[in-house]
PDB file of C-alpha atoms in Angstrom:
ATOM      1  CA  UNK M 147       0.079   0.077   0.049  1.00 86.00           C
ATOM      2  CA  UNK M 148       1.308   3.592  -0.830  1.00 91.00           C
ATOM      3  CA  UNK M 149       2.143   5.713   1.937  1.00 91.00           C
ATOM      4  CA  UNK M 150      -0.519   8.209   3.011  1.00 90.00           C
ATOM      5  CA  UNK M 151       1.428  11.253   1.871  1.00 91.00           C
ATOM      6  CA  UNK M 152       1.692   9.645  -1.744  1.00 92.00           C
ATOM      7  CA  UNK M 153      -2.105   9.011  -1.719  1.00 92.00           C
ATOM      8  CA  UNK M 154      -2.680  12.695  -0.620  1.00 93.00           C
ATOM      9  CA  UNK M 155      -0.636  14.118  -3.447  1.00 93.00           C
ATOM     10  CA  UNK M 156      -3.360  14.232  -6.015  1.00 94.00           C
ATOM     11  CA  UNK M 157      -5.574  15.970  -3.675  1.00 95.00           C
ATOM     12  CA  UNK M 158      -3.037  18.574  -2.887  1.00 94.00           C
ATOM     13  CA  UNK M 159      -2.267  19.112  -6.619  1.00 95.00           C
ATOM     14  CA  UNK M 160      -5.931  19.643  -7.242  1.00 96.00           C
ATOM     15  CA  UNK M 161      -6.267  22.043  -4.425  1.00 96.00           C
ATOM     16  CA  UNK M 162      -3.209  23.863  -5.908  1.00 96.00           C
ATOM     17  CA  UNK M 163      -4.842  24.015  -9.159  1.00 98.00           C
ATOM     18  CA  UNK M 164      -8.121  25.396  -7.519  1.00 98.00           C
ATOM     19  CA  UNK M 165      -6.204  28.072  -5.756  1.00 97.00           C
ATOM     20  CA  UNK M 166      -4.490  29.125  -9.085  1.00 98.00           C
ATOM     21  CA  UNK M 167      -7.684  29.275 -10.768  1.00 98.00           C
ATOM     22  CA  UNK M 168      -9.121  31.262  -7.973  1.00 98.00           C
ATOM     23  CA  UNK M 169      -6.126  33.486  -8.028  1.00 98.00           C
ATOM     24  CA  UNK M 170      -6.550  34.092 -11.765  1.00 98.00           C
ATOM     25  CA  UNK M 171     -10.253  34.804 -11.495  1.00 98.00           C
ATOM     26  CA  UNK M 172      -9.441  37.259  -8.489  1.00 98.00           C
ATOM     27  CA  UNK M 173      -6.978  39.158 -10.869  1.00 98.00           C
ATOM     28  CA  UNK M 174      -9.440  39.272 -13.705  1.00 98.00           C
ATOM     29  CA  UNK M 175     -12.272  40.641 -11.301  1.00 98.00           C
ATOM     30  CA  UNK M 176      -9.817  43.323 -10.013  1.00 98.00           C
ATOM     31  CA  UNK M 177      -9.228  44.300 -13.628  1.00 99.00           C
ATOM     32  CA  UNK M 178     -13.039  44.493 -14.378  1.00 98.00           C
ATOM     33  CA  UNK M 179     -13.591  46.567 -11.336  1.00 98.00           C
ATOM     34  CA  UNK M 180     -10.727  48.937 -12.324  1.00 99.00           C
ATOM     35  CA  UNK M 181     -12.227  49.256 -15.773  1.00 98.00           C
ATOM     36  CA  UNK M 182     -15.655  49.923 -14.477  1.00 98.00           C
ATOM     37  CA  UNK M 183     -14.388  52.605 -12.055  1.00 98.00           C
ATOM     38  CA  UNK M 184     -12.466  54.314 -14.953  1.00 99.00           C
ATOM     39  CA  UNK M 185     -15.556  54.383 -17.129  1.00 98.00           C
ATOM     40  CA  UNK M 186     -17.345  55.855 -14.327  1.00 98.00           C
ATOM     41  CA  UNK M 187     -14.603  58.553 -13.862  1.00 98.00           C
ATOM     42  CA  UNK M 188     -14.701  59.390 -17.703  1.00 98.00           C
ATOM     43  CA  UNK M 189     -18.633  59.655 -17.894  1.00 97.00           C
ATOM     44  CA  UNK M 190     -18.267  62.045 -14.731  1.00 97.00           C
ATOM     45  CA  UNK M 191     -15.609  64.059 -16.374  1.00 96.00           C
ATOM     46  CA  UNK M 192     -17.357  64.225 -19.827  1.00 93.00           C
ATOM     47  CA  UNK M 193     -20.642  65.397 -17.963  1.00 93.00           C
ATOM     48  CA  UNK M 194     -18.662  68.126 -16.004  1.00 91.00           C
ATOM     49  CA  UNK M 195     -17.101  69.374 -19.300  1.00 88.00           C
ATOM     50  CA  UNK M 196     -20.286  69.239 -21.258  1.00 82.00           C
ATOM     51  CA  UNK M 197     -22.135  71.198 -18.437  1.00 77.00           C
ATOM     52  CA  UNK M 198     -19.475  73.944 -18.587  1.00 77.00           C
ATOM     53  CA  UNK M 199     -19.642  74.230 -22.412  1.00 73.00           C
ATOM     54  CA  UNK M 200     -23.383  74.417 -22.442  1.00 62.00           C
ATOM     55  CA  UNK M 201     -23.705  77.764 -20.795  1.00 61.00           C
ATOM     56  CA  UNK M 202     -23.798  79.567 -24.285  1.00 63.00           C
ATOM     57  CA  UNK M 203     -26.629  77.809 -25.986  1.00 61.00           C
ATOM     58  CA  UNK M 204     -28.323  80.113 -28.459  1.00 73.00           C
ATOM     59  CA  UNK M 205     -31.875  78.701 -28.857  1.00 82.00           C
ATOM     60  CA  UNK M 206     -34.550  77.202 -26.790  1.00 84.00           C
ATOM     61  CA  UNK M 207     -34.218  73.920 -28.921  1.00 86.00           C
ATOM     62  CA  UNK M 208     -30.523  73.875 -28.322  1.00 81.00           C
ATOM     63  CA  UNK M 209     -31.011  74.206 -24.668  1.00 81.00           C
ATOM     64  CA  UNK M 210     -33.656  71.398 -24.594  1.00 86.00           C
ATOM     65  CA  UNK M 211     -31.230  69.104 -26.678  1.00 87.00           C
ATOM     66  CA  UNK M 212     -28.377  69.834 -24.299  1.00 85.00           C
ATOM     67  CA  UNK M 213     -30.646  69.269 -21.137  1.00 86.00           C
ATOM     68  CA  UNK M 214     -31.783  65.781 -22.782  1.00 91.00           C
ATOM     69  CA  UNK M 215     -28.102  64.871 -23.484  1.00 90.00           C
ATOM     70  CA  UNK M 216     -27.072  65.751 -20.058  1.00 90.00           C
ATOM     71  CA  UNK M 217     -30.008  63.500 -18.666  1.00 94.00           C
ATOM     72  CA  UNK M 218     -28.609  60.637 -20.831  1.00 96.00           C
ATOM     73  CA  UNK M 219     -25.310  61.119 -19.291  1.00 96.00           C
ATOM     74  CA  UNK M 220     -26.705  61.232 -15.948  1.00 97.00           C
ATOM     75  CA  UNK M 221     -28.569  57.786 -16.657  1.00 98.00           C
ATOM     76  CA  UNK M 222     -25.342  56.331 -17.978  1.00 98.00           C
ATOM     77  CA  UNK M 223     -23.610  57.620 -14.885  1.00 98.00           C
ATOM     78  CA  UNK M 224     -26.356  55.853 -12.688  1.00 98.00           C
ATOM     79  CA  UNK M 225     -26.018  52.628 -14.637  1.00 99.00           C
ATOM     80  CA  UNK M 226     -22.232  52.771 -14.387  1.00 98.00           C
ATOM     81  CA  UNK M 227     -22.464  53.167 -10.603  1.00 98.00           C
ATOM     82  CA  UNK M 228     -24.702  50.157 -10.449  1.00 98.00           C
ATOM     83  CA  UNK M 229     -22.024  48.209 -12.529  1.00 98.00           C
ATOM     84  CA  UNK M 230     -19.194  49.426 -10.181  1.00 98.00           C
ATOM     85  CA  UNK M 231     -21.096  48.102  -7.004  1.00 99.00           C
ATOM     86  CA  UNK M 232     -21.817  44.798  -8.729  1.00 98.00           C
ATOM     87  CA  UNK M 233     -18.037  44.401  -9.670  1.00 98.00           C
ATOM     88  CA  UNK M 234     -17.126  45.155  -6.187  1.00 98.00           C
ATOM     89  CA  UNK M 235     -19.381  42.492  -4.920  1.00 99.00           C
ATOM     90  CA  UNK M 236     -18.001  40.122  -7.474  1.00 98.00           C
ATOM     91  CA  UNK M 237     -14.499  41.104  -6.371  1.00 98.00           C
ATOM     92  CA  UNK M 238     -15.334  40.363  -2.789  1.00 98.00           C
ATOM     93  CA  UNK M 239     -16.810  36.956  -3.657  1.00 98.00           C
ATOM     94  CA  UNK M 240     -13.530  36.182  -5.853  1.00 98.00           C
ATOM     95  CA  UNK M 241     -11.521  37.139  -2.918  1.00 98.00           C
ATOM     96  CA  UNK M 242     -13.434  34.828  -0.561  1.00 98.00           C
ATOM     97  CA  UNK M 243     -13.197  32.034  -3.142  1.00 98.00           C
ATOM     98  CA  UNK M 244      -9.436  32.627  -3.354  1.00 98.00           C
ATOM     99  CA  UNK M 245      -8.953  32.623   0.439  1.00 98.00           C
ATOM    100  CA  UNK M 246     -11.068  29.490   0.886  1.00 98.00           C
ATOM    101  CA  UNK M 247      -9.134  27.707  -1.773  1.00 98.00           C
ATOM    102  CA  UNK M 248      -5.793  28.804  -0.436  1.00 98.00           C
ATOM    103  CA  UNK M 249      -6.827  27.681   3.272  1.00 98.00           C
ATOM    104  CA  UNK M 250      -7.794  24.225   1.832  1.00 97.00           C
ATOM    105  CA  UNK M 251      -4.383  24.147  -0.058  1.00 97.00           C
ATOM    106  CA  UNK M 252      -2.491  25.010   3.243  1.00 97.00           C
ATOM    107  CA  UNK M 253      -4.542  22.378   5.233  1.00 96.00           C
ATOM    108  CA  UNK M 254      -3.659  19.696   2.688  1.00 96.00           C
ATOM    109  CA  UNK M 255       0.000  20.776   2.701  1.00 95.00           C
ATOM    110  CA  UNK M 256      -0.081  20.544   6.572  1.00 96.00           C
ATOM    111  CA  UNK M 257      -1.752  17.045   6.606  1.00 95.00           C
ATOM    112  CA  UNK M 258       0.772  15.758   3.958  1.00 95.00           C
ATOM    113  CA  UNK M 259       3.634  17.273   5.990  1.00 95.00           C
ATOM    114  CA  UNK M 260       2.303  15.392   9.144  1.00 96.00           C
ATOM    115  CA  UNK M 261       2.088  12.216   7.229  1.00 95.00           C
ATOM    116  CA  UNK M 262       5.492  12.425   5.797  1.00 94.00           C
ATOM    117  CA  UNK M 263       6.726  13.120   9.419  1.00 96.00           C
ATOM    118  CA  UNK M 264       4.996  10.001  10.734  1.00 95.00           C
ATOM    119  CA  UNK M 265       6.306   7.825   7.812  1.00 95.00           C
ATOM    120  CA  UNK M 266       9.843   9.020   8.550  1.00 95.00           C
ATOM    121  CA  UNK M 267       9.490   8.196  12.272  1.00 96.00           C
ATOM    122  CA  UNK M 268       8.036   4.751  11.381  1.00 95.00           C
ATOM    123  CA  UNK M 269      10.957   4.199   9.019  1.00 94.00           C
ATOM    124  CA  UNK M 270      13.389   5.202  11.575  1.00 95.00           C
ATOM    125  CA  UNK M 271      11.584   2.859  14.105  1.00 95.00           C
ATOM    126  CA  UNK M 272      11.791  -0.083  11.551  1.00 95.00           C
ATOM    127  CA  UNK M 273      15.390   0.546  10.850  1.00 94.00           C
ATOM    128  CA  UNK M 274      16.169   0.708  14.527  1.00 93.00           C
ATOM    129  CA  UNK M 275      14.401  -2.557  15.203  1.00 94.00           C
ATOM    130  CA  UNK M 276      16.246  -4.160  12.383  1.00 92.00           C
ATOM    131  CA  UNK M 277      19.421  -3.182  13.800  1.00 93.00           C
ATOM    132  CA  UNK M 278      18.517  -4.354  17.347  1.00 90.00           C
ATOM    133  CA  UNK M 279      17.503  -7.664  15.862  1.00 90.00           C
ATOM    134  CA  UNK M 280      20.703  -8.102  13.945  1.00 90.00           C
ATOM    135  CA  UNK M 281      22.562  -7.123  17.063  1.00 90.00           C
ATOM    136  CA  UNK M 282      20.774  -9.968  19.045  1.00 88.00           C
ATOM    137  CA  UNK M 283      21.607 -12.484  16.509  1.00 84.00           C
ATOM    138  CA  UNK M 284      25.090 -11.534  16.179  1.00 80.00           C
ATOM    139  CA  UNK M 285      25.906 -11.342  19.963  1.00 70.00           C
ATOM    140  CA  UNK M 286      23.591 -13.917  21.567  1.00 65.00           C
ATOM    141  CA  UNK M 287      23.530 -13.400  25.191  1.00 60.00           C
ATOM    142  CA  UNK M 288      25.294 -15.984  27.210  1.00 55.00           C
ATOM    143  CA  UNK M 289      23.600 -17.770  30.053  1.00 53.00           C
ATOM    144  CA  UNK M 290      25.718 -18.132  33.248  1.00 53.00           C
TER     145      UNK M 290
END
């Protein structure tokens, strides 16, 4: 029968792969959040610039068009705010998934380390028993 540490190795490999996948997803989610925040910043900057440029409208229809356009920008900002919040929640979830995968990997590494230590001690005991047995056969005790 294979030693316990060897039997647990595939589970440790699987845990490592899960942790690596979770880390990749976390990095991807961080990038998505960064992009959503950048988009929100750009929309806000554009709205501020457009509001400043709109002070010199010449006609009522131009003012109405400008007002409608600003309202569309405001709606886009509102939607982007929702997206940023959603991306933050997804980032929190991805972080929790990574932490759980990391903890599982470390736990398996610990169990394997303990198993290897037990296997090493068992092997040392076996070797010592073999030595003791050989010494007994080599130097039989003499009876008086």
